[in-house]
Every structure is written in C-alpha cells, then in structure tokens.
Amino acid sequence: MVVTFNVTDGEQGDWAVLQVSGELDLVTSPVLRQRVHDVVADGRHRLVLDLSEVWFCDSSGVGVLIATRRLLRSCQGSLRLILPAEGAAEGSHVNRVLGALGVRRLFDVHPDVPSAVDGDSRPLSA
C-alpha cells in the first residue's frame, strides 16, 4: 500500500507555511511533527499549517496539531490552520474531526493562506 502524504515548505511574509496533503495518521504524523520542529529550530515561530488538502486525520494527527500549538506557544509564537469549509465533499475532514473531539476552539482557523497571514484578518468562528 502506498501512503500518499506530502509536506511542502513555503513562506508568506514573516510566516512559515507548511502545505500538508494526504492522510495525517499514525504512519505520517511523525513526518509532520519533524517538519514543525525543523521550522521552529530555524527560528521561525509564526507557522501556518495548510490542511486544506488533508482528506483523512486520525487521533495521532490531532495529537501533532495540539503538540504544535503547545510548542509554538512555549516560544511566544503563533499557529494558524487552514481548514476550508468547502472543497472536500462535505467540508474539511480535519475541521470535522477537531469539532467532534471538542478541540476546534483551541485553534486559530482561516479559510486560506492569504487571510491567515493578513494581520487584519479575523479567524473563522468555531
């Protein structure tokens, strides 16, 4: 079985942007965790995780998101998630998982990268 998962680095202004696609699960979540640690080790403490192309997320993926939030808060950084309401058949799978687990409100969620890196932008309500 081939696991389809990819993390692409980018930057928008003073924000590091990680574009995540595929399945975020027990097998792939350590890859994302390592990429987040690499970004922070590079001294970049403002991070956008674009999860708009993630079609599956299990509890290990949610664990990485919560750990990323904790890590960035510990160094006075910021984390923003891209979880579009549209796109997948019934909206973002990650958004539904976070909502079902009751942790969606912990995250600063935006519909796209431009709004996430815009200083005047308001996050989407939980």
Coordinates of C-alpha atoms in Angstrom, one line a residue:
M1 CA 0.0 0.0 0.0
V2 CA 1.3 3.4 -0.9
V3 CA 0.8 6.2 1.6
T4 CA 0.1 9.4 -0.1
F5 CA 1.4 12.2 2.1
N6 CA 3.4 15.3 1.4
V7 CA 4.5 18.4 3.3
T8 CA 5.7 21.4 1.3
D9 CA 7.6 24.3 2.8
G10 CA 6.9 27.9 1.9
E11 CA 6.9 31.4 3.3
Q12 CA 4.4 34.3 3.2
G13 CA 5.9 37.4 4.7
D14 CA 7.2 36.5 8.2
W15 CA 5.0 33.4 8.3
A16 CA 6.4 29.9 7.6
V17 CA 3.8 27.9 5.6
L18 CA 3.6 24.1 5.6
Q19 CA 1.2 22.8 2.9
V20 CA 0.1 19.3 4.1
S21 CA -1.7 16.9 1.7
G22 CA -2.9 13.3 2.0
E23 CA -3.6 11.3 5.1
L24 CA -2.5 12.5 8.5
D25 CA -2.4 9.3 10.6
L26 CA -0.2 7.1 12.8
V27 CA 2.3 6.5 9.9
T28 CA 2.5 10.1 8.5
S29 CA 2.1 12.3 11.6
P30 CA 5.7 11.8 12.8
V31 CA 6.8 13.4 9.4
L32 CA 4.7 16.5 10.1
R33 CA 5.9 16.7 13.7
Q34 CA 9.5 16.6 12.5
R35 CA 8.9 19.3 9.8
V36 CA 7.3 21.5 12.5
H37 CA 10.3 21.0 14.8
D38 CA 12.6 21.9 11.9
V39 CA 10.8 25.1 11.3
V40 CA 11.0 26.1 14.9
A41 CA 14.7 25.1 15.1
D42 CA 15.3 27.5 12.2
G43 CA 14.0 30.3 14.5
R44 CA 10.6 30.7 12.7
H45 CA 7.9 30.9 15.3
R46 CA 4.9 32.0 13.2
L47 CA 3.5 29.0 11.4
V48 CA 0.6 28.4 9.1
L49 CA -0.4 24.7 8.6
D50 CA -2.4 24.5 5.4
L51 CA -4.5 21.4 5.9
S52 CA -6.9 22.0 3.0
E53 CA -5.6 19.0 1.1
V54 CA -5.7 16.6 4.0
W55 CA -8.5 14.1 3.4
F56 CA -8.1 11.9 6.5
C57 CA -6.9 12.7 10.0
D58 CA -6.9 10.3 13.0
S59 CA -6.1 10.9 16.7
S60 CA -2.3 10.9 16.1
G61 CA -2.7 13.7 13.6
V62 CA -4.8 15.7 16.1
G63 CA -2.1 15.0 18.6
V64 CA 0.5 16.6 16.3
L65 CA -1.7 19.6 15.9
I66 CA -2.1 20.1 19.6
A67 CA 1.6 19.5 20.3
T68 CA 2.5 22.0 17.6
R69 CA 0.2 24.6 19.2
R70 CA 1.9 23.9 22.6
L71 CA 5.4 24.2 21.1
L72 CA 4.7 27.5 19.4
R73 CA 3.0 29.0 22.5
S74 CA 6.0 28.0 24.6
C75 CA 8.2 30.2 22.4
Q76 CA 5.7 33.0 22.1
G77 CA 4.9 32.0 18.6
S78 CA 1.7 31.7 16.6
L79 CA -0.1 28.8 14.8
R80 CA -2.8 29.2 12.3
L81 CA -4.6 26.4 10.5
I82 CA -6.2 26.5 7.0
L83 CA -9.4 24.4 7.2
P84 CA -11.7 25.5 4.4
A85 CA -15.4 24.8 4.9
E86 CA -15.7 24.0 1.2
G87 CA -13.6 21.7 -1.1
A88 CA -14.0 18.2 0.2
A89 CA -17.4 16.7 -0.4
E90 CA -18.7 18.0 2.9
G91 CA -16.0 20.4 4.0
S92 CA -12.7 19.8 5.7
H93 CA -12.3 16.3 7.3
V94 CA -9.8 17.8 9.8
N95 CA -12.3 20.5 10.7
R96 CA -15.0 17.9 11.4
V97 CA -12.5 15.7 13.5
L98 CA -11.4 18.7 15.6
G99 CA -15.0 19.7 16.1
A100 CA -16.1 16.2 17.1
L101 CA -13.2 16.0 19.6
G102 CA -14.1 19.4 21.1
V103 CA -10.7 20.9 20.4
R104 CA -11.5 23.0 17.3
R105 CA -11.8 26.2 19.5
L106 CA -8.1 25.8 20.5
F107 CA -7.0 26.7 17.0
D108 CA -6.9 30.0 15.0
V109 CA -8.6 28.7 11.9
H110 CA -8.7 30.5 8.5
P111 CA -10.2 29.6 5.1
D112 CA -7.0 30.2 3.1
V113 CA -3.3 31.2 3.4
P114 CA -3.8 34.9 2.4
S115 CA -6.3 35.5 5.2
A116 CA -4.1 33.6 7.7
V117 CA -1.1 35.8 7.1
D118 CA -3.1 39.0 6.9
G119 CA -2.6 40.9 10.2
D120 CA -6.2 42.4 9.9
S121 CA -7.9 39.0 9.3
R122 CA -10.3 37.6 11.8
P123 CA -10.3 33.8 12.3
L124 CA -13.3 31.7 11.4
S125 CA -15.6 31.1 14.3
A126 CA -15.5 27.6 15.9

